[in-house]
XYZ file of C-alpha atoms in Angstrom:
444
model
C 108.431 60.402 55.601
C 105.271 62.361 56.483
C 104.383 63.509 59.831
C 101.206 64.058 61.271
C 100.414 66.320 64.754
C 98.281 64.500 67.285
C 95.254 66.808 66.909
C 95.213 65.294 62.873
C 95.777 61.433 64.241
C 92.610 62.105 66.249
C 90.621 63.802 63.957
C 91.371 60.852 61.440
C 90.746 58.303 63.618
C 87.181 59.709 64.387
C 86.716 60.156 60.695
C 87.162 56.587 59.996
C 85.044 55.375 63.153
C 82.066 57.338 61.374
C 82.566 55.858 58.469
C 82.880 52.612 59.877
C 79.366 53.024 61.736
C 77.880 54.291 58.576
C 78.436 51.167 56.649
C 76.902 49.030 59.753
C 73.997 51.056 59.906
C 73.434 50.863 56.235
C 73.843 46.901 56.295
C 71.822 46.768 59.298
C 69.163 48.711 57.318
C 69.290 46.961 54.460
C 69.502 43.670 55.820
C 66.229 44.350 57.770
C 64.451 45.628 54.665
C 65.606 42.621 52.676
C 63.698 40.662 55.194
C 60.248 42.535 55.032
C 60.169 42.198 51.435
C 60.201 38.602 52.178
C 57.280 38.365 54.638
C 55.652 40.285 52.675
C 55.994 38.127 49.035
C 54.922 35.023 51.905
C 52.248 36.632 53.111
C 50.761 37.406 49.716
C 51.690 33.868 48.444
C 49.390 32.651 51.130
C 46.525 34.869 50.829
C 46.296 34.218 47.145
C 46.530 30.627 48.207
C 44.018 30.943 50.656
C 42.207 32.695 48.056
C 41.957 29.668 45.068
C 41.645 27.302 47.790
C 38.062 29.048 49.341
C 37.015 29.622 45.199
C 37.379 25.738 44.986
C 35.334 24.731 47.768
C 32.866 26.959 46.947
C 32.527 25.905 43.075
C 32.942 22.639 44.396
C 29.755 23.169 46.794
C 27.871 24.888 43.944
C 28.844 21.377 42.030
C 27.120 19.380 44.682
C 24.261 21.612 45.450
C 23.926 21.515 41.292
C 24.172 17.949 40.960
C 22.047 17.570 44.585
C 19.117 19.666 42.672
C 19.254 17.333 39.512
C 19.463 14.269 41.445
C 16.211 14.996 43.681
C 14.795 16.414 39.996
C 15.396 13.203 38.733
C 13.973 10.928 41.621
C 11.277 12.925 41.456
C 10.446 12.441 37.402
C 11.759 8.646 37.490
C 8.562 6.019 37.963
C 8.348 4.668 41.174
C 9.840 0.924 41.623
C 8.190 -0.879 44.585
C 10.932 -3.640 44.037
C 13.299 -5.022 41.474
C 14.289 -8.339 40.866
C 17.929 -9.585 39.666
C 17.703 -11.841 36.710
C 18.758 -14.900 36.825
C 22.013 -16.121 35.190
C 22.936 -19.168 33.965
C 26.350 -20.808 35.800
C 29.024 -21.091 33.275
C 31.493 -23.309 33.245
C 35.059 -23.466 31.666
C 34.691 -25.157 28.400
C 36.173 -25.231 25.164
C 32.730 -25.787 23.454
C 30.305 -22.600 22.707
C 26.304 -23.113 23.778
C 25.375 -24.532 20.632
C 28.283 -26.674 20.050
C 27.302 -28.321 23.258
C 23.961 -28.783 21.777
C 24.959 -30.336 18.976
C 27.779 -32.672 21.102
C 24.512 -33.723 23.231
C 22.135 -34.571 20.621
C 24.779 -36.317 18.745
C 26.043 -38.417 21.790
C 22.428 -39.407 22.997
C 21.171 -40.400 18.990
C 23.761 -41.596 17.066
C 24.457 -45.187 17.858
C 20.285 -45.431 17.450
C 21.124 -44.715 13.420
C 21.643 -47.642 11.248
C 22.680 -47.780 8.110
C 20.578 -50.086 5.528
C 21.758 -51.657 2.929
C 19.816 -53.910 0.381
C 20.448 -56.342 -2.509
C 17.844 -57.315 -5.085
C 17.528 -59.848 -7.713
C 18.918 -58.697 -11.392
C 19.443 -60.747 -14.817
C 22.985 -61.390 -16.093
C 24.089 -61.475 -19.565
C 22.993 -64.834 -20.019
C 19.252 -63.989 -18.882
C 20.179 -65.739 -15.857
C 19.031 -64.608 -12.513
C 21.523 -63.195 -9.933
C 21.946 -61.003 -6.715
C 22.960 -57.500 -7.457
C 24.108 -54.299 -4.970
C 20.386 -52.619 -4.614
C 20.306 -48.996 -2.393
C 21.276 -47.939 1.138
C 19.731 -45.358 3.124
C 19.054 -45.024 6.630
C 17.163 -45.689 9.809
C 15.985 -45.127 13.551
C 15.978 -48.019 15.744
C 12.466 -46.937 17.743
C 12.430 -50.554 19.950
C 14.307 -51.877 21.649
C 13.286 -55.488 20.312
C 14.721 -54.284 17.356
C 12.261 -52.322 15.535
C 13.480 -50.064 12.556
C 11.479 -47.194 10.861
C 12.876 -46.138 7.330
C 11.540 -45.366 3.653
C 9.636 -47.650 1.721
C 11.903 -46.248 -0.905
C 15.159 -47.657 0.697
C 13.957 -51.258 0.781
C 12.288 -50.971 -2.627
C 12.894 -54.621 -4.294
C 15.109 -55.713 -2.212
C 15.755 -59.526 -1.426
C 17.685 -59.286 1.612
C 17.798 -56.529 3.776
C 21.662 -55.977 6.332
C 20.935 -53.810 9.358
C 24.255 -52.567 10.553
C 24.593 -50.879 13.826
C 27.122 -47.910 15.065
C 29.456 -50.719 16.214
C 30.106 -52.450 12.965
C 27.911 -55.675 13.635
C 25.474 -56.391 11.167
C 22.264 -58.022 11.333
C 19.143 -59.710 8.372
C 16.350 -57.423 8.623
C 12.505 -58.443 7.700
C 9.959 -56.363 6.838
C 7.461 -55.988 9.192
C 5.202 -53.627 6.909
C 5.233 -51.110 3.987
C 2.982 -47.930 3.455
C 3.362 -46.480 0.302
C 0.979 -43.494 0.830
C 3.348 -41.631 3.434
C 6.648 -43.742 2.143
C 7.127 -45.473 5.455
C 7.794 -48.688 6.356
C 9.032 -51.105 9.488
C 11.632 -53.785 9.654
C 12.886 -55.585 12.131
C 16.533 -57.510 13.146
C 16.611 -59.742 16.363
C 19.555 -58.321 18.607
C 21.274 -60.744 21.319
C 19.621 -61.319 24.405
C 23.013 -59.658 25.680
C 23.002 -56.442 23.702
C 20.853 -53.666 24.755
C 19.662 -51.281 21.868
C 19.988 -47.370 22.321
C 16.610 -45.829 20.711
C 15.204 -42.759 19.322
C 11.756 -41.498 20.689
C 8.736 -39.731 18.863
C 8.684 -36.129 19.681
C 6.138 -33.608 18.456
C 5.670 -32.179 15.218
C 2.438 -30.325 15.478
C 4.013 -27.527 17.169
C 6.965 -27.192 15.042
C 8.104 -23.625 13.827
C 9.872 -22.224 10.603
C 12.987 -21.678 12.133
C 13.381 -24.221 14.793
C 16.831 -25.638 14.669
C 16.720 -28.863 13.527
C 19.543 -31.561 13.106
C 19.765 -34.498 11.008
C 21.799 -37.856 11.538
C 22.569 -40.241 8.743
C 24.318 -42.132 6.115
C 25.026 -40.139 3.499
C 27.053 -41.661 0.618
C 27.777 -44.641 2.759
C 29.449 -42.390 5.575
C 27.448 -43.297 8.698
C 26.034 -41.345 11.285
C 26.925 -37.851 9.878
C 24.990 -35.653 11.309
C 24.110 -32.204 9.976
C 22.399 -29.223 11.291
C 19.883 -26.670 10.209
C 16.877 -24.919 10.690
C 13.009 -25.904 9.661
C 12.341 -23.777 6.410
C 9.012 -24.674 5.387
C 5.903 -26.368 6.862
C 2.905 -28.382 5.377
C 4.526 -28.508 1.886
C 2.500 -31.218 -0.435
C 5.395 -33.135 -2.240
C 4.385 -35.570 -5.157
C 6.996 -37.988 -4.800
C 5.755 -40.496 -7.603
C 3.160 -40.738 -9.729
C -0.085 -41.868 -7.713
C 1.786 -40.218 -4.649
C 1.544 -36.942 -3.345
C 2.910 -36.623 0.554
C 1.477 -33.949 2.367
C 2.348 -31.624 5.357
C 5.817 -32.295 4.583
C 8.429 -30.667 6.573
C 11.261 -28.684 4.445
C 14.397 -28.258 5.932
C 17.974 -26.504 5.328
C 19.814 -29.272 6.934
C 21.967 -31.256 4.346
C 19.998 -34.105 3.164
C 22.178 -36.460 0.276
C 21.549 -39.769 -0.902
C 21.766 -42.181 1.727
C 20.141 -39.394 4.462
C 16.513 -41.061 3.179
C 15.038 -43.168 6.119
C 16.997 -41.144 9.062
C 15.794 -39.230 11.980
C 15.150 -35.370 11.522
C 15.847 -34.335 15.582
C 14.605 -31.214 17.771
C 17.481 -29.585 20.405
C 16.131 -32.672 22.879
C 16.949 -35.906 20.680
C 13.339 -36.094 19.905
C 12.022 -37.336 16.217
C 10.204 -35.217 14.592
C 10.545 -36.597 11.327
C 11.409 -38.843 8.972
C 13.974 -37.691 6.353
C 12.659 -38.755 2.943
C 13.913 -36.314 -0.481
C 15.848 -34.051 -1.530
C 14.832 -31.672 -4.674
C 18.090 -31.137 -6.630
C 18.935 -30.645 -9.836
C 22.402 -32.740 -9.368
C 20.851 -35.264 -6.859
C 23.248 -34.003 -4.493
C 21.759 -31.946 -1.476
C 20.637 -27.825 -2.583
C 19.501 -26.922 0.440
C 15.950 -28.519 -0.098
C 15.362 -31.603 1.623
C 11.808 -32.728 3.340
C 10.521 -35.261 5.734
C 7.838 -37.065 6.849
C 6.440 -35.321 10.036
C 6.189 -37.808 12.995
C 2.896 -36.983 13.674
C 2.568 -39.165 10.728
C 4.978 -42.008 10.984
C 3.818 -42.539 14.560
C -0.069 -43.314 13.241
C 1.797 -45.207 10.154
C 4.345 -47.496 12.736
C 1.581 -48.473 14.889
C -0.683 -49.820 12.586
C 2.163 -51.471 10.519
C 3.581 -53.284 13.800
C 0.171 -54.438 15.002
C -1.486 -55.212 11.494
C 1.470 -54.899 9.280
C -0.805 -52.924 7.542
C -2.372 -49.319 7.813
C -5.983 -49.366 8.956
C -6.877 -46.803 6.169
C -10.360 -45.469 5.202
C -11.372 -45.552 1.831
C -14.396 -45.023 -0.524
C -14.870 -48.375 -1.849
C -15.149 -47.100 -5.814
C -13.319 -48.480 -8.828
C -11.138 -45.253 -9.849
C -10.542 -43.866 -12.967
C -8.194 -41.062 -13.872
C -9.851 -38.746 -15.914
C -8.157 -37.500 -18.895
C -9.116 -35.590 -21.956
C -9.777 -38.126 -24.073
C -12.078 -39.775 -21.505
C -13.994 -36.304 -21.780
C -13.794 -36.170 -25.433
C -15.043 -39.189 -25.867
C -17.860 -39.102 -23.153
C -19.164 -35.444 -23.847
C -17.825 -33.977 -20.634
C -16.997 -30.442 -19.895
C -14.429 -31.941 -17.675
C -10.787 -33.562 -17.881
C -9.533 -33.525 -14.217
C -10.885 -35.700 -11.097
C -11.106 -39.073 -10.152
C -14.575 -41.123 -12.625
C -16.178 -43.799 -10.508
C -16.339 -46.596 -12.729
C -17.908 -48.874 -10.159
C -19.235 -48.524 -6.329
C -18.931 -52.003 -4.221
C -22.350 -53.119 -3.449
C -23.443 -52.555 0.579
C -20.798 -50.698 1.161
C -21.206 -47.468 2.830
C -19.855 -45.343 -0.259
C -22.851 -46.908 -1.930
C -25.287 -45.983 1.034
C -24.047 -42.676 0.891
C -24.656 -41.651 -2.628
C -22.272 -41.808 -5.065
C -23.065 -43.412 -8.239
C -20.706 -45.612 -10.872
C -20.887 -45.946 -14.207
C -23.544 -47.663 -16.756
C -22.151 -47.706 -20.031
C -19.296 -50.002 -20.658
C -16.169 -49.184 -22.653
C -12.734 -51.159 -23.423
C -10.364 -48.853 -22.111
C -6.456 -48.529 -22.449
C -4.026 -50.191 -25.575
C -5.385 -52.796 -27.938
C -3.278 -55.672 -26.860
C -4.176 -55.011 -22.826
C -7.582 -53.223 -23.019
C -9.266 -52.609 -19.188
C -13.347 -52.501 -18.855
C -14.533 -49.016 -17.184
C -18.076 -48.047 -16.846
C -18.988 -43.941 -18.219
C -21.771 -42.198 -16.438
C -20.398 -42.377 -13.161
C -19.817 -39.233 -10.356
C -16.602 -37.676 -11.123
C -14.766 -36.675 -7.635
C -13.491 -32.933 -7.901
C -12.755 -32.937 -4.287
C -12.780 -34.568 -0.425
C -13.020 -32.285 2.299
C -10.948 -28.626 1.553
C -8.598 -30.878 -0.712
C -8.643 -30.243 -4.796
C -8.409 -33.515 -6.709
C -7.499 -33.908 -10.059
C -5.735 -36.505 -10.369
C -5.260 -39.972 -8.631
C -2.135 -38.430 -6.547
C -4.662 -35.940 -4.787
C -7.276 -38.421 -4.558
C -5.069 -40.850 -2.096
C -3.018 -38.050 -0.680
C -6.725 -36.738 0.870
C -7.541 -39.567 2.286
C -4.065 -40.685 3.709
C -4.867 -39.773 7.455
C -8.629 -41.049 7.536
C -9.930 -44.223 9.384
C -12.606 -46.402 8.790
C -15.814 -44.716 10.280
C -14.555 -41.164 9.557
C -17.173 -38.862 7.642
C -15.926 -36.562 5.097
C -17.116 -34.636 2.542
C -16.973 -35.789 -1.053
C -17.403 -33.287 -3.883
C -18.815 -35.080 -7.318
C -19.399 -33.817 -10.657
C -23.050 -35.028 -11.866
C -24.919 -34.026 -15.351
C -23.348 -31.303 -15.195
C -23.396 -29.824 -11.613
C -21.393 -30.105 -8.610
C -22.743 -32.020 -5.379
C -21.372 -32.552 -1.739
C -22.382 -36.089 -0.253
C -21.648 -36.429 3.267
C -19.736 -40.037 2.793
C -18.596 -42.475 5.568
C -15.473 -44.510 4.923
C -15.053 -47.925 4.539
C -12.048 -50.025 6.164
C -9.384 -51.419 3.417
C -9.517 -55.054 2.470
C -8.052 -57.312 -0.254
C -10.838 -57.522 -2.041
C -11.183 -53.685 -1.966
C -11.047 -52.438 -6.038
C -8.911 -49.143 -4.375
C -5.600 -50.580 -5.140
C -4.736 -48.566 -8.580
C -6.464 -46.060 -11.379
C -6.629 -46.622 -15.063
C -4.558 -43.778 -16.510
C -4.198 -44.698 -20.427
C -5.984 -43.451 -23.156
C -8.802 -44.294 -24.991
């Protein structure tokens, strides 16, 4: 064992104090350090802090001052509004059905039960020459009275010996015809409905002011299913149709609407349920419907109806002549430079076709087949025209005078030794004994 002298005790113990104090003081100094590095990092945390945050308010103020500048630019370049009014919109309403579905639902639901179907039979010879009722045609039509007042096609009840009316709720009822125009293919029968049953109707509407493109919708009885109705638009207006051979219809309307056998007779409708015409042919090379089909504009049928319900007859003018189709024999045969127009074979003495000019024939042929020869007179005025209407052939010459009355003047252009003449002619009123009924067309 080691022993140390009390001097060396001391002296180590002070040794170790020092040491001891050394170490605190270096803890204490680093300690304190460690802690000003820290401010220090915080304070320069902050100031860049402080930093982005004044960059962004003031890019953010150049922003607004920017998009203040180009605001007041654009007040300044945009036309001055004194005051703007909000458009009105339509209330909708939750419905499964689109606009024009509605439309359709409408027209349908106010028209339909006023669409009957017409069906005819006519008389026919059996195998043993005997006569006998056959199945004629069907078609369709508009009840436009309630006292039971029908307008169809002439075509429809062609022949017929009984005419059945049926109505949307299967009852059926004998129609009579009231009156027939050939000339615009319209006609009017009647049924007589209970005292108890009230009729639905169609009314007239307006077809002067119709439009290629109008929407248009059609209700019939095609192929013997009743009250279809299809829809379409108008494609054509004031198309002349020929639909046989002394008729020629004009200012038909030509629709898209499907139009099929059984169709002819029924109502052509505007968006309101309003007639504006009469659906009357298809042109097809099948028959079936090709996207052709025409009517008779009401402005028509409503001039036709009226006369055919109060005279059962329409109160046509007419140029009270014996007509003649010309032809080229007739030419040949006659020395004329002309084939085409209507020869006046005779004028009806007093009337005012006479007073107004024209002149009939003077020589006097046998015209037509040996075994049914017909007596025309050569010489006459040939008509070439009436009014801004070409005729050439007995189909124009009716078709131009379809919408005159009595008492109306037009102007009648006539072929004369062999130069053309207007006459200012006034028309005569139709009567039985009128000669206007049909023109020779067989050769010499």
């Amino acid at each position: 064992m080691k022993l140390y002298t009390r001097s060396q005790l001391i002296k180590s113990s002070l040794t170790g104090a020092a040491f001891g104090i050394a170490i605190a003081l270096i803890s204490v100094v680093a300690i304190s350090l460690s802690h000003k590095k820290s401010d220090s990092l915080e304070n320069i945390a902050a100031e860049e802090k402080n930093e982005i945050t004044s960059s962004q308010t003031t890019e953010n103020e150049n922003t607004v001052a920017v998009n203040s500048a180009q605001n007041s630019a654009a007040e300044t370049a945009r036309p001055q509004i004194i005051e703007e009014k909000a458009i009105p919109v339509a209330k909708t309403y939750d419905s499964p059905y689109t606009q024009d579905e509605q439309q359709n639902i409408s027209v349908y639901e106010k028209c339909n039960e006023a669409v009957v179907n017409i069906t005819t039979q006519v008389m026919g010879i059996n195998w043993f020459l005997e006569p006998v009722v056959q199945e004629g045609g069907s078609g369709s039509g508009s009840i436009i009275d309630k006292r039971g007042y029908v307008v169809t096609n002439v075509h429809v009840i062609s022949n017929a010996s009984k005419i059945n009316i049926s109505l949307y709720d299967g009852t059926s009822y004998e129609g009579t015809v009231i009156g027939k125009d050939v000339e615009s293919d319209i006609a009017v029968i009647k049924f007589n409905p209970p005292d108890n049953v009230t009729l639905k109707t169609i009314d007239f509407g307006d077809s002067n002011n119709l439009k290629v493109g109008q929407k248009v919708i059609a209700i019939g009885n095609p192929f013997a299913l009743e009250r279809t109705m299809t829809t379409g638009i108008i494609s054509g207006l004031g198309r002349p149709i020929q639909e046989s051979t002394n008729v020629i219809i004009r200012n038909m309307i030509q629709t898209d609407a499907a139009i099929n056998p059984g169709n002819s007779g029924g109502p052509l409708l505007d968006t309101n349920g309003k007639m504006v015409g009469i659906n009357t042919m298809i042109i097809s090379n099948s028959g079936s419907s090709a996207g052709v089909g025409f009517a008779v504009p009401v402005s028509t049928a409503r001039r036709v109806v009226d006369d055919l319900i109060k005279y059962r007859k329409v109160n046509r003018g007419v140029l009270k002549i014996a007509p003649v189709q010309m032809t080229a024999s007739i030419a040949r045969y006659a020395g004329l430079s002309i084939s085409t127009g209507i020869l006046v074979s005779e004028v009806e003495r007093g009337s005012s076709t006479e007073k107004s000019g024209i002149l009939g024939g003077t020589e006097q042929v046998q015209y037509g087949s040996r075994f049914n020869p017909t007596t025309i007179y050569l010489g006459g005025d040939i008509i070439t025209g009436i009014d801004n209407i070409t005729v050439r052939t007995y189909a124009d010459y009716t078709s131009a005078l379809e919408s005159k009355r009595p008492g109306d003047t037009v102007t009648v252009t006539v072929y004369r030794n062999g130069e053309y003449k207007k006459l200012r002619v006034t028309l005569d009123g139709k009567d039985s004994s009128n000669t206007n009924s049909n023109a020779a067309s067989s050769t010499l």
